[in-house]
Structures are given as structure tokens and as C-alpha cells.
Short mmCIF file of C-alpha atoms in Angstrom, two decimals:
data_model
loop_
_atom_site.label_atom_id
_atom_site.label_comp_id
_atom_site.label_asym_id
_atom_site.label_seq_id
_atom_site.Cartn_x
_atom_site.Cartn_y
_atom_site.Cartn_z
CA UNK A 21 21.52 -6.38 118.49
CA UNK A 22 24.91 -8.45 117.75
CA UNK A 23 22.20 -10.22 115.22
CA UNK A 24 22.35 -6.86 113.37
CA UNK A 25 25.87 -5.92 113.69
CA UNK A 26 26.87 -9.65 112.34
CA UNK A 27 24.05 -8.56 109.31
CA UNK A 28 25.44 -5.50 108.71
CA UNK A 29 29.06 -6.80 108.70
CA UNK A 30 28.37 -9.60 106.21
CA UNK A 31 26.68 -6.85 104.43
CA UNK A 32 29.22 -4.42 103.97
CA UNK A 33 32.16 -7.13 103.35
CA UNK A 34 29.38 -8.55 100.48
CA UNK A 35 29.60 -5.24 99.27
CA UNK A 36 33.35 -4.80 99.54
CA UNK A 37 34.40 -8.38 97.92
CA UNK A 38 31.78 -7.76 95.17
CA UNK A 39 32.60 -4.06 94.21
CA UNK A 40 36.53 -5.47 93.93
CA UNK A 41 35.79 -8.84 92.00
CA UNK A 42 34.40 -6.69 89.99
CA UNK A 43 36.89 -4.44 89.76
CA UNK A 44 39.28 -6.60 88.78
CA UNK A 45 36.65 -9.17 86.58
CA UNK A 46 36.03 -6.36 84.49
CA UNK A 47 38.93 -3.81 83.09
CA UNK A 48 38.34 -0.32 82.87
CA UNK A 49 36.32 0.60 80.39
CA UNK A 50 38.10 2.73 77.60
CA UNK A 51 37.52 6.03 76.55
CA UNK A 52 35.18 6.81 73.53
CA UNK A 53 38.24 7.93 71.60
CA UNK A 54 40.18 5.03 72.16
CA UNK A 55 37.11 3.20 70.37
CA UNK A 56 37.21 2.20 66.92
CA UNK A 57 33.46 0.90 66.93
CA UNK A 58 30.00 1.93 67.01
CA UNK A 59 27.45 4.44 65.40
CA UNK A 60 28.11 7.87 64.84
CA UNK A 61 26.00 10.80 66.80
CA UNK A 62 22.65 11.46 65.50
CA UNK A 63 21.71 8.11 64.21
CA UNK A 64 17.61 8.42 63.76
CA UNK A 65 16.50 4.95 65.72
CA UNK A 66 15.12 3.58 62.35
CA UNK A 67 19.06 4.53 61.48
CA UNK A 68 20.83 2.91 64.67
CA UNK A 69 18.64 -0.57 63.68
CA UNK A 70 19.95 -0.70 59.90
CA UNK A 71 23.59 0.07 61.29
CA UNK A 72 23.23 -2.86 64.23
CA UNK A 73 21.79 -5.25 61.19
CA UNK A 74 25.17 -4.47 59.09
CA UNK A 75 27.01 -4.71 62.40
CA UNK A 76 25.63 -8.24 62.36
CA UNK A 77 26.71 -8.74 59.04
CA UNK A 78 29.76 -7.25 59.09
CA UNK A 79 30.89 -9.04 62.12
CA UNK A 80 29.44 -12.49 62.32
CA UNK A 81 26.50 -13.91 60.29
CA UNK A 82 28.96 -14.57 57.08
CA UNK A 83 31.59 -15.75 58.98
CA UNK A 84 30.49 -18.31 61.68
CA UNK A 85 30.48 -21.77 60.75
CA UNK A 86 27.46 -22.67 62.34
CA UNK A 87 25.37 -19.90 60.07
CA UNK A 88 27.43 -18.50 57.58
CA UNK A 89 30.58 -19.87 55.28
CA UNK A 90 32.52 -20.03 57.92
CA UNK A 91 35.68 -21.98 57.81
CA UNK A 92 35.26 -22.19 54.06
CA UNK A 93 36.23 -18.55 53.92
CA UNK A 94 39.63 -17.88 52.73
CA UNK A 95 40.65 -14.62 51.14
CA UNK A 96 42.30 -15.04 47.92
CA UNK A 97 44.45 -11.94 47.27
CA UNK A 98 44.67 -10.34 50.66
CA UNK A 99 45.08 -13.33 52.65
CA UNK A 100 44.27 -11.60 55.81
CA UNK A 101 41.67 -14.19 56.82
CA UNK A 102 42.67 -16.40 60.29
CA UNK A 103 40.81 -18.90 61.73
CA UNK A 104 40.34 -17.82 65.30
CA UNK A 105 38.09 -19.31 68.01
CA UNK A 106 35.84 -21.27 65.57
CA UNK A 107 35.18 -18.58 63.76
CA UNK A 108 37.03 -16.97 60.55
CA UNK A 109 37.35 -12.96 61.10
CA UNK A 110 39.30 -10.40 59.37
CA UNK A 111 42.90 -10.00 60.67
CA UNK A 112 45.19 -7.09 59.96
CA UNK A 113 48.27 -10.01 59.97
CA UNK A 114 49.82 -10.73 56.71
CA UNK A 115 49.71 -14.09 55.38
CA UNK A 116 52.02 -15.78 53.10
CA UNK A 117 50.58 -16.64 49.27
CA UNK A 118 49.91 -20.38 48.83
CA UNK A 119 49.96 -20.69 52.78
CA UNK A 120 48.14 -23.76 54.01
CA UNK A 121 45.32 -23.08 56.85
CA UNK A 122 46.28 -24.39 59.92
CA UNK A 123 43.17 -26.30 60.20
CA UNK A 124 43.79 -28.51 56.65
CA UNK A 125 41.19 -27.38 54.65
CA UNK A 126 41.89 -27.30 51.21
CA UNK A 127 43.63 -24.32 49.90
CA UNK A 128 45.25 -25.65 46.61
CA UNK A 129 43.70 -23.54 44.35
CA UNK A 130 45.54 -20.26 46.42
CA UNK A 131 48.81 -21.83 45.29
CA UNK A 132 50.68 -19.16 43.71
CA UNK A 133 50.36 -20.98 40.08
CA UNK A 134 46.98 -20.69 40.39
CA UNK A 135 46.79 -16.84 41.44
CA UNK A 136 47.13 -15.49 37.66
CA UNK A 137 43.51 -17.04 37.48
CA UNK A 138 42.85 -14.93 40.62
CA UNK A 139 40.57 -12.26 41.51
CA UNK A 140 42.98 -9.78 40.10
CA UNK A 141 43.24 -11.26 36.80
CA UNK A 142 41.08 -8.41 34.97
CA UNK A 143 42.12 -5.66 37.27
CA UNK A 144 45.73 -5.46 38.81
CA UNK A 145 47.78 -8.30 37.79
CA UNK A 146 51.28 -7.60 36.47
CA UNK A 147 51.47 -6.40 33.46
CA UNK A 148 48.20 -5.94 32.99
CA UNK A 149 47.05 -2.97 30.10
CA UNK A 150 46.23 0.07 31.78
CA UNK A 151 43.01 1.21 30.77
CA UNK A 152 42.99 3.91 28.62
CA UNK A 153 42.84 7.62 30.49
CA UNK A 154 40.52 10.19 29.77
CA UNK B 20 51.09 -9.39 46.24
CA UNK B 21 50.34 -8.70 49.50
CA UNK B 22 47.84 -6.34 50.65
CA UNK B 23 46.74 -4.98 54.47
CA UNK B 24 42.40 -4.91 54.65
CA UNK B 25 41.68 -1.92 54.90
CA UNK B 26 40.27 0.49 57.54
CA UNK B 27 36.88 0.86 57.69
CA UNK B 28 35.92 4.00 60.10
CA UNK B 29 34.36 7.01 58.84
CA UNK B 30 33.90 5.88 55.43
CA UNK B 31 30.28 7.28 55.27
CA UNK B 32 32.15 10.94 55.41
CA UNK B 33 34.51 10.28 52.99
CA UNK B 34 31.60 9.06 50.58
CA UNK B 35 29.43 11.92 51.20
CA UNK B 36 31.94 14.62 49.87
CA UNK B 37 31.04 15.62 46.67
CA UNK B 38 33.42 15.09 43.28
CA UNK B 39 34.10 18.83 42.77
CA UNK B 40 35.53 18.85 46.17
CA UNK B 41 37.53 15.92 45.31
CA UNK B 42 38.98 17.49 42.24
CA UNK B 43 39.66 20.92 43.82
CA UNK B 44 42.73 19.03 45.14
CA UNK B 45 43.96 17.76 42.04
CA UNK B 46 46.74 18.81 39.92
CA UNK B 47 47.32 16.76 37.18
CA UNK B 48 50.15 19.35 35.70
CA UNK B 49 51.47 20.49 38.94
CA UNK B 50 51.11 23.97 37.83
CA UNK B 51 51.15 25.22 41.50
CA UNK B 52 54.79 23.74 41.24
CA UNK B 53 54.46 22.33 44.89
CA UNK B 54 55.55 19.30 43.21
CA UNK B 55 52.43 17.16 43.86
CA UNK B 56 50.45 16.24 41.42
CA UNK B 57 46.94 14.38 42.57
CA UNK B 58 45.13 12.51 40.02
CA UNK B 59 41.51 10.90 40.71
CA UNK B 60 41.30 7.53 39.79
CA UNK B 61 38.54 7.30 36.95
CA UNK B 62 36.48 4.00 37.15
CA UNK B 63 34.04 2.40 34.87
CA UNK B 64 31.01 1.60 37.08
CA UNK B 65 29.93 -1.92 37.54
CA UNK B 66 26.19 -2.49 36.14
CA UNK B 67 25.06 -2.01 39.49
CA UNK B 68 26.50 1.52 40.04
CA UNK B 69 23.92 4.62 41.00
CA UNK B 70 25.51 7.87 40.53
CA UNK B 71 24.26 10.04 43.00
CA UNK B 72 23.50 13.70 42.96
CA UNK B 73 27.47 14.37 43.85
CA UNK B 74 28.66 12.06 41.46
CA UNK B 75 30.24 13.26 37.97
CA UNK B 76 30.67 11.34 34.92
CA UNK B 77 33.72 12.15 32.67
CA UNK B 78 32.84 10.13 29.04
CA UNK B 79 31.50 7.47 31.38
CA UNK B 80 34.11 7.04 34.34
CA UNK B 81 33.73 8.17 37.47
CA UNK B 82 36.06 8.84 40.06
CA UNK B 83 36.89 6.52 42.30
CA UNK B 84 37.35 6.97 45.92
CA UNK B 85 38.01 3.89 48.01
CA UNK B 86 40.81 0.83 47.95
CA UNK B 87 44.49 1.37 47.81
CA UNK B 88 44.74 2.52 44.60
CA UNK B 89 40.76 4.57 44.80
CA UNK B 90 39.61 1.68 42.46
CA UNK B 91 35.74 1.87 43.63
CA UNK B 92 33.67 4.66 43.36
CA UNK B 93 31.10 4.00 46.07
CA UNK B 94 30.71 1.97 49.39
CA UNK B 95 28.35 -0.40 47.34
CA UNK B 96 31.22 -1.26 44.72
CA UNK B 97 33.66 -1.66 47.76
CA UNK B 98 32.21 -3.86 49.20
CA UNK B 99 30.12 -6.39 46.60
CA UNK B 100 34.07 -6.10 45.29
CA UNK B 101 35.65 -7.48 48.59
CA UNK B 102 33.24 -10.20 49.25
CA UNK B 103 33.82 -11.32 45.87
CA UNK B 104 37.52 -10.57 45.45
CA UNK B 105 38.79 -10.57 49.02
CA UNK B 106 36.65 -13.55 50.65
CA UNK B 107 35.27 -15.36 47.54
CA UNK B 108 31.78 -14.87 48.04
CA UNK B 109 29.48 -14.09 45.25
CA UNK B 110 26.39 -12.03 45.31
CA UNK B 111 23.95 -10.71 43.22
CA UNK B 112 26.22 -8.00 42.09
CA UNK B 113 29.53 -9.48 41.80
CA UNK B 114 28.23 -13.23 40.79
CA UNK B 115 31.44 -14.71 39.37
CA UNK B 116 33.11 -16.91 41.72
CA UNK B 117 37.04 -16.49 41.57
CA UNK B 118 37.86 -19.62 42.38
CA UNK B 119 36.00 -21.09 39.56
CA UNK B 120 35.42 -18.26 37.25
CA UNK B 121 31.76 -19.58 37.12
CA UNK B 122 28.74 -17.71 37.86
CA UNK B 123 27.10 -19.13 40.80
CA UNK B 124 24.23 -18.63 42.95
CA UNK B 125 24.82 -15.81 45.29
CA UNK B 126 26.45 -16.99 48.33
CA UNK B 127 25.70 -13.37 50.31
CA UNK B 128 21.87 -11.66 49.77
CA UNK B 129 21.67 -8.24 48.60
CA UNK B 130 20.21 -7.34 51.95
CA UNK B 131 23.08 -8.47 53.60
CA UNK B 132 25.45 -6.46 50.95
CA UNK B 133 23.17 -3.37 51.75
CA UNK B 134 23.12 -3.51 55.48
CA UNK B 135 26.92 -3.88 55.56
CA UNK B 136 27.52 -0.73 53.17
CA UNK B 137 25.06 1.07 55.52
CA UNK B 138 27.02 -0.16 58.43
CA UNK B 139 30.32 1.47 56.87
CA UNK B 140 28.17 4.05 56.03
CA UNK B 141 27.37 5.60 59.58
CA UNK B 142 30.41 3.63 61.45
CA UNK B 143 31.76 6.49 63.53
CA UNK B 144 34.99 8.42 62.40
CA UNK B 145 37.71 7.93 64.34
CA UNK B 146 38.18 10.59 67.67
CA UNK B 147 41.78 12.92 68.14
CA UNK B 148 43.19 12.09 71.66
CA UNK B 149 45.12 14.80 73.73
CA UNK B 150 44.85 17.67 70.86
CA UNK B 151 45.49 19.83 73.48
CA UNK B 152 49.15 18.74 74.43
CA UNK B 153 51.70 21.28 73.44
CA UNK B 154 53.66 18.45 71.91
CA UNK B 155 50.47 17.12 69.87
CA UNK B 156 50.20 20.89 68.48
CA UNK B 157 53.38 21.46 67.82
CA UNK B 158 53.68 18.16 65.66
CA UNK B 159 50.54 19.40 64.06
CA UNK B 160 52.31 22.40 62.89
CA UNK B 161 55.19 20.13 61.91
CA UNK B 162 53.16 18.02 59.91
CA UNK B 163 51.86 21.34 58.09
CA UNK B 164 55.48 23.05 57.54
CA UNK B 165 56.89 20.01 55.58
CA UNK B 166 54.11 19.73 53.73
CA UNK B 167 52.62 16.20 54.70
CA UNK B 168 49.28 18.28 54.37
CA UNK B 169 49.85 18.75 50.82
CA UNK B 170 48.40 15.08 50.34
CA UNK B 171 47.42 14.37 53.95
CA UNK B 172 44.30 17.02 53.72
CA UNK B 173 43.32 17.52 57.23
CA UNK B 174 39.76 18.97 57.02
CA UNK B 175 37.01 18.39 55.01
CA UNK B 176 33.33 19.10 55.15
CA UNK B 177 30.52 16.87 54.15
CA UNK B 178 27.68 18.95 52.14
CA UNK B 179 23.99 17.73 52.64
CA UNK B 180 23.20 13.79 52.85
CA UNK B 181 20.20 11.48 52.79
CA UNK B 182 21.31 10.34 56.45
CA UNK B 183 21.40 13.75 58.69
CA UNK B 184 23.77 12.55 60.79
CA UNK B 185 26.44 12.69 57.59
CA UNK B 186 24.89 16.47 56.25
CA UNK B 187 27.47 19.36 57.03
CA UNK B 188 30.17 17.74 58.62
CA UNK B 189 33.60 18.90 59.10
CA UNK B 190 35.95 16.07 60.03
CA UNK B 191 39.69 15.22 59.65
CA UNK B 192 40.57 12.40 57.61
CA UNK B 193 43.64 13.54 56.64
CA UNK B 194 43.39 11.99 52.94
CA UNK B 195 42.44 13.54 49.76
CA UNK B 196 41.31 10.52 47.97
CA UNK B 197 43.57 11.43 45.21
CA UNK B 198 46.50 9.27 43.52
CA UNK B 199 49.82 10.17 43.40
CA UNK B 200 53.26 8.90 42.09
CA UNK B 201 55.03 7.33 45.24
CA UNK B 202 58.14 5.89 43.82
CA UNK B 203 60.09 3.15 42.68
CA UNK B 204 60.37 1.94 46.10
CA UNK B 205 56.62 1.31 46.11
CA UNK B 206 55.73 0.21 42.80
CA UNK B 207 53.67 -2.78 43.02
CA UNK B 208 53.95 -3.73 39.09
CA UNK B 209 49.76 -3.40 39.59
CA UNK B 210 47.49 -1.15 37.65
CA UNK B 211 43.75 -0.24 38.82
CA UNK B 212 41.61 1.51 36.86
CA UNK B 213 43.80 4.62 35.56
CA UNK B 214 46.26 3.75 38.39
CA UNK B 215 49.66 3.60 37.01
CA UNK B 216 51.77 0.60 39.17
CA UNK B 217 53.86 3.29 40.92
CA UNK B 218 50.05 5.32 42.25
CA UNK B 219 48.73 4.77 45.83
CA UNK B 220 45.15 6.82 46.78
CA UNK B 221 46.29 8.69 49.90
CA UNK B 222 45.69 6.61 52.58
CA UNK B 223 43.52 8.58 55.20
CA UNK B 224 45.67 9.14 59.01
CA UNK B 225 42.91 9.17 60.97
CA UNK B 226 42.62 5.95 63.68
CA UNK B 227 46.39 5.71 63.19
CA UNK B 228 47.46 5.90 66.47
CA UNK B 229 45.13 3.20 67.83
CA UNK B 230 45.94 1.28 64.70
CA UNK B 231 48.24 -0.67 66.54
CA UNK B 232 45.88 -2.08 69.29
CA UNK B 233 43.32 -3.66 66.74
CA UNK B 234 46.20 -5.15 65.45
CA UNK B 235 47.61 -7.00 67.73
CA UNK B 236 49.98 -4.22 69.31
CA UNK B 237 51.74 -3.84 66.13
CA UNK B 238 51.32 -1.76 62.99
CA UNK B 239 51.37 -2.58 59.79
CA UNK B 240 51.54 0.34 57.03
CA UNK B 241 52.01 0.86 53.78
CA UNK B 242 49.73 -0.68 51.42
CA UNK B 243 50.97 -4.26 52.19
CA UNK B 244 52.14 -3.70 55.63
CA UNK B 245 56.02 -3.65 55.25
CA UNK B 246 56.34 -0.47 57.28
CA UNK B 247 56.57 -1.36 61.31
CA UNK B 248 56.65 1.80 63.36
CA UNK B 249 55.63 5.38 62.27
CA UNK B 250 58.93 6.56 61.03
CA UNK B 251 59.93 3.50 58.59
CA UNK B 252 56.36 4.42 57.06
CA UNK B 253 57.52 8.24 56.22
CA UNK B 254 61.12 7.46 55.14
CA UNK B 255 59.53 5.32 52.72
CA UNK B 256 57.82 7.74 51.23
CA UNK B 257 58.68 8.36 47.70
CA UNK B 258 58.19 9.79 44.13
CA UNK B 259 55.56 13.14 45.29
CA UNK B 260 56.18 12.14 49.21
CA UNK B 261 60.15 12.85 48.52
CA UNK B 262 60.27 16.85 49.90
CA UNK B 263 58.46 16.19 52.76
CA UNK B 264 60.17 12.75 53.61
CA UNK B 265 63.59 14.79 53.47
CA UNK B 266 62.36 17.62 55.52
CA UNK B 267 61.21 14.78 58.35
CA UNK B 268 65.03 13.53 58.03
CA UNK B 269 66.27 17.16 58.54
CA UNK B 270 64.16 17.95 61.42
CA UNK B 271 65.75 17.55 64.81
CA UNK B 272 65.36 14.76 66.99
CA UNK B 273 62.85 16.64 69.35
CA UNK B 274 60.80 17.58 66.46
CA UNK B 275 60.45 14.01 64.85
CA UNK B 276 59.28 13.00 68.01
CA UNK B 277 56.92 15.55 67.98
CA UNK B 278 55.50 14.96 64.65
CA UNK B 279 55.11 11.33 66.17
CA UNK B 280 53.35 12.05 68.89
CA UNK B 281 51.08 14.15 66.86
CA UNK B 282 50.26 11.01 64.12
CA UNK B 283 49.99 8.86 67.31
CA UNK B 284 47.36 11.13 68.57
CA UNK B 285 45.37 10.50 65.69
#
């Protein structure tokens, strides 16, 4: 009988020490409309699989260095590329033109003398023609 | 030049709407004398463009709907454009490299390109919070009495799609996709397209208020991110943006706060 009551006991304080590790391991979980990710409603499955292959792409197959470009990546006009936990993702922070990468790669040819022969060159550089309107 | 990426919810909405809806908005002459204009931003399409059903062609162009400055005209364009331009990777589509203005071997596979525009496609559009607090509605109204609507276009409805879950939706990305004249103050000395150096594309509102928490707890607005909190954003409004900009200075203390906690509900 006190066999059973010690059972139960370690039982129930299991219980109690794993429902609050948890609690506290894991944060509350927020609301869908505090989410800025995942699929919209009424996805076909055929659909949801093409959207978790670009969420793939999107995310991490470019830009992990152990399968993609990876720490070669570094954005040229919007320089909102960090390096971050081994792995280069798009940041909303604002980097500096000409900006060296913390980790020393090479970024000589971002210097701002060498931006004219940019990604912008044909499209939005200063002084740049406007094409003609309609 | 310094740009902010851009946000990428609920883009398969916005490129589902059809270009007569688009241009119903725009008023090149401002002859409703509102004093907005709205211009679309007409494009000539890349090799690899597809015009679709919706799509109209005006002597070739074609309006363009996404970037700051509405400088692609599809989710395809978009995004061959920002692996090439943004991150330096070439593909199929966009095969010059920037860095070396040489044409090399695709660094990205079309299949990759494709399942990431199909990912923006049917990403999910960003969710109102509290729309029923009296202060939310009331900033709503706000928002709609000084005009910010004018450009800010709150609802819009989707006509029928290839993917179902995109036919005949109404949703609110408070955008309309249009250019317009913001000022001095904002003049980039860029052009895109038709896109004079003083023309931004509406930037859609929608995901604003948790803007800030994919970003590190700050914002960053604007089209290069100068703007810090809500309010530097609208008094820096300019050129079109001016009436409504003075009519958020004039409005008492209570109400900006309102109009606030309306943008942050967004």
C-alpha cells in the first residue's frame, strides 16, 4: 500500500516538474495573427508541398554554407545581408556601402567606386535617362 | 543608396488583381482634384516575361507592380531580379553576374527560382489584430477622414486564379500599387522604369504593426529605412502625401494616438 502511495507520488510530482519545465522550456506559442509565416487557407496538398519546397528555398538551401553560396553571399545594392549563426539570411538592418563583413571575406568590389558598375547601373543609378513614357 | 528588403507576405494577392483594377485608381491628370495623382509604373518585360490573362500591354510595357518604385511586373521578374541584383546570384533568367558583368553559369536552377515565386505566391497575407477595439476603429476612421486611403487603398478583391486558394479574395493591403510624387524630401536621384527620382509605389500597410518584431524590435520605414517610429514615417510624407500629413499634424493628441494604434493593429 505505501508501495503505491510512494508510486503515485513520484508520479504526480513527474507530472508536475515536467508540465512546468515545459512551461517555461517552451514560450507561449503566439497567436496566428501575430505570425508572419506559413501557407495561406485552402492550399490543395499538391499546393502546400510546392509552397514547403520554396519555403526551403527561400529560407535555407541558397544560403547555408554547407549546401548553398553561403558566406559568399553579399548583397550588392541593398546590403541587408548579415552573417548570422553560420549562415547568411536576409536582415531588415541597414548596412553601410563599402562595409567590410565582419568575417573578412572579400568585399572590395562593394567599395563605393566600384558601385557605378553595380547592379543598378542600367536601371536606377543617378542620373540615369528615364525611359521614355508612353 | 540604401534600400530596406522588402516585405514579402501576401504577395500572391497583390499579383492576382487584374491591370484594369490597378488603373481604376490612377489619375494621371488629377482631374478628381483630390490632389493625387497615381501613375502605374510601365515596364519592358524581361525575355522571360508571360503575360497572363490579367495582364495588359500598352505599345509593349506593362505595368509594373512590385519593388519600391513598382519596377517588376510579376513575382517571376521580382525575384530572378533580386537574386541577381540583390544577392548576386545568376540564373537562367537573369544570367549576368554584377560583380563581373559576365554571363555565367547559373548559380540558382530555375526550379529553385520557381518554387520560391510559388512560395511568395501563396505565403499568407498578413492578419488585423484587435479590429474590434474602439480605439482601433476610430483610427480607422481617422485614417479615412485625412485621406491616407486616397493612396493607402484598404480593400481589394482578387478575381479568379489558377491556385483556388487566391480566386475571389477580398483582403486589405492597404496599397494601390500605383506611383506617386512624394517630395523633395524623398527624392532618391533614382529612376525605374517610368519612375521619375521623386516616385515611390505605395508601399502596402499591412504586417506593419508586427514589422517591428521581425526586425529586431525596431522599425525601419521609408524606402531606405530612415523613418524610426510610426509618426516620423507620416510627417515625412511629401509631394501627394502633403494634405494628409498636415491633417495628422492638426489632429489632436488623442486622435494621433488613435490613428497609431490603428496602423499598429495592422
Amino acid at each position: 500500500m505505501v508501495n503505491i502511495k510512494i508510486k503515485y507520488l513520484v508520479f504526480v510530482c513527474s507530472v508536475s516538474l515536467l508540465f512546468y519545465s515545459c512551461d517555461e522550456v517552451f514560450p507561449e506559442a503566439p497567436a496566428e495573427n501575430e505570425l508572419l509565416d506559413g501557407p495561406m487557407e485552402g492550399l490543395s496538398f499538391s499546393e502546400q508541398n510546392r509552397f514547403l519546397a520554396g519555403d526551403v528555398a527561400f529560407n535555407d538551401e541558397i544560403f547555408t554554407p554547407e549546401s548553398g553560396l553561403g558566406l559568399c553571399l553579399w548583397p550588392l545594392p541593398v546590403e541587408a545581408v548579415i552573417q548570422e549563426m553560420g549562415k547568411v539570411i536576409l536582415s531588415p538592418r541597414l548596412h553601410d556601402l563599402g562595409r567590410h563583413h565582419p568575417t573578412k571575406i572579400q568585399t572590395s568590389h562593394l567599395e563605393p567606386h566600384n558601385f557605378r558598375t553595380g547592379p543598378f547601373r542600367d536601371l536606377s543609378r543617378r542620373g540615369y535617362p528615364l525611359e521614355s513614357l508612353l | 543608396m540604401k534600400f530596406t528588403p522588402p516585405a514579402v507576405t501576401g504577395l500572391g494577392l497583390l499579383a492576382a488583381l487584374t491591370d484594369a483594377q490597378i488603373l481604376e485608381n490612377s489619375d494621371p491628370e488629377d482631374i478628381d482634384g483630390d490632389g493625387i495623382s497615381g501613375v502605374p509604373n510601365y515596364i519592358t518585360p524581361p525575355d522571360y516575361f508571360q503575360p497572363q490573362w490579367f495582364h495588359q500591354s500598352f505599345s509593349g510595357k506593362f505595368i509594373g507592380r512590385f519593388g519600391k518604385k513598382a519596377a517588376s511586373i510579376d513575382l517571376l521578374q521580382q525575384t530572378a531580379t533580386a537574386y541577381n541584383q540583390d544577392m548576386g546570384v545568376t540564373s537562367t533568367f537573369e544570367p549576368l553576374d554584377v560583380a563581373t558583368d559576365l554571363t555565367i553559369d547559373p548559380e540558382v536552377s530555375d526550379q529553385t527560382i520557381r518554387d520560391v515565386v510559388f512560395y511568395l505566391r501563396t505565403l499568407k497575407a498578413p492578419i488585423q489584430r484587435d479590429r474590434d477595439v474602439s480605439d482601433v476603429i476610430h483610427g480607422q476612421q481617422i485614417f479615412s477622414d485625412i485621406k491616407c486611403g486616397s493612396c493607402h487603398i484598404p480593400t481589394w478583391t482578387t478575381p479568379e486564379s489558377d491556385i483556388e486558394a487566391l480566386s475571389n479574395k477580398t483582403f486589405y493591403p492597404y496599397t494601390d500599387l500605383l506611383l506617386h510624387d512624394m517630395g523633395a524630401g524623398l527624392d532618391d536621384g533614382a529612376t525605374e522604369g517610368s519612375a521619375e527620382t521623386y516616385e515611390w509605389r505605395t508601399p502596402p500597410l499591412w504586417g506593419l504593426g508586427l514589422s517591428a518584431d521581425s526586425q529586431g524590435g525596431e522599425l525601419f520605414l521609408m524606402h531606405d529605412g530612415r523613418a524610426k517610429t510610426l509618426e516620423e514615417a507620416i510627417l515625412m510624407h511629401g509631394g501627394e502625401g502633403s494634405t494628409s500629413r498636415d491633417s495628422f499634424e492638426q489632429l489632436s493628441e488623442t486622435d494621433k494616438q488613435k490613428l497609431l494604434t490603428f496602423l499598429k493593429s495592422l
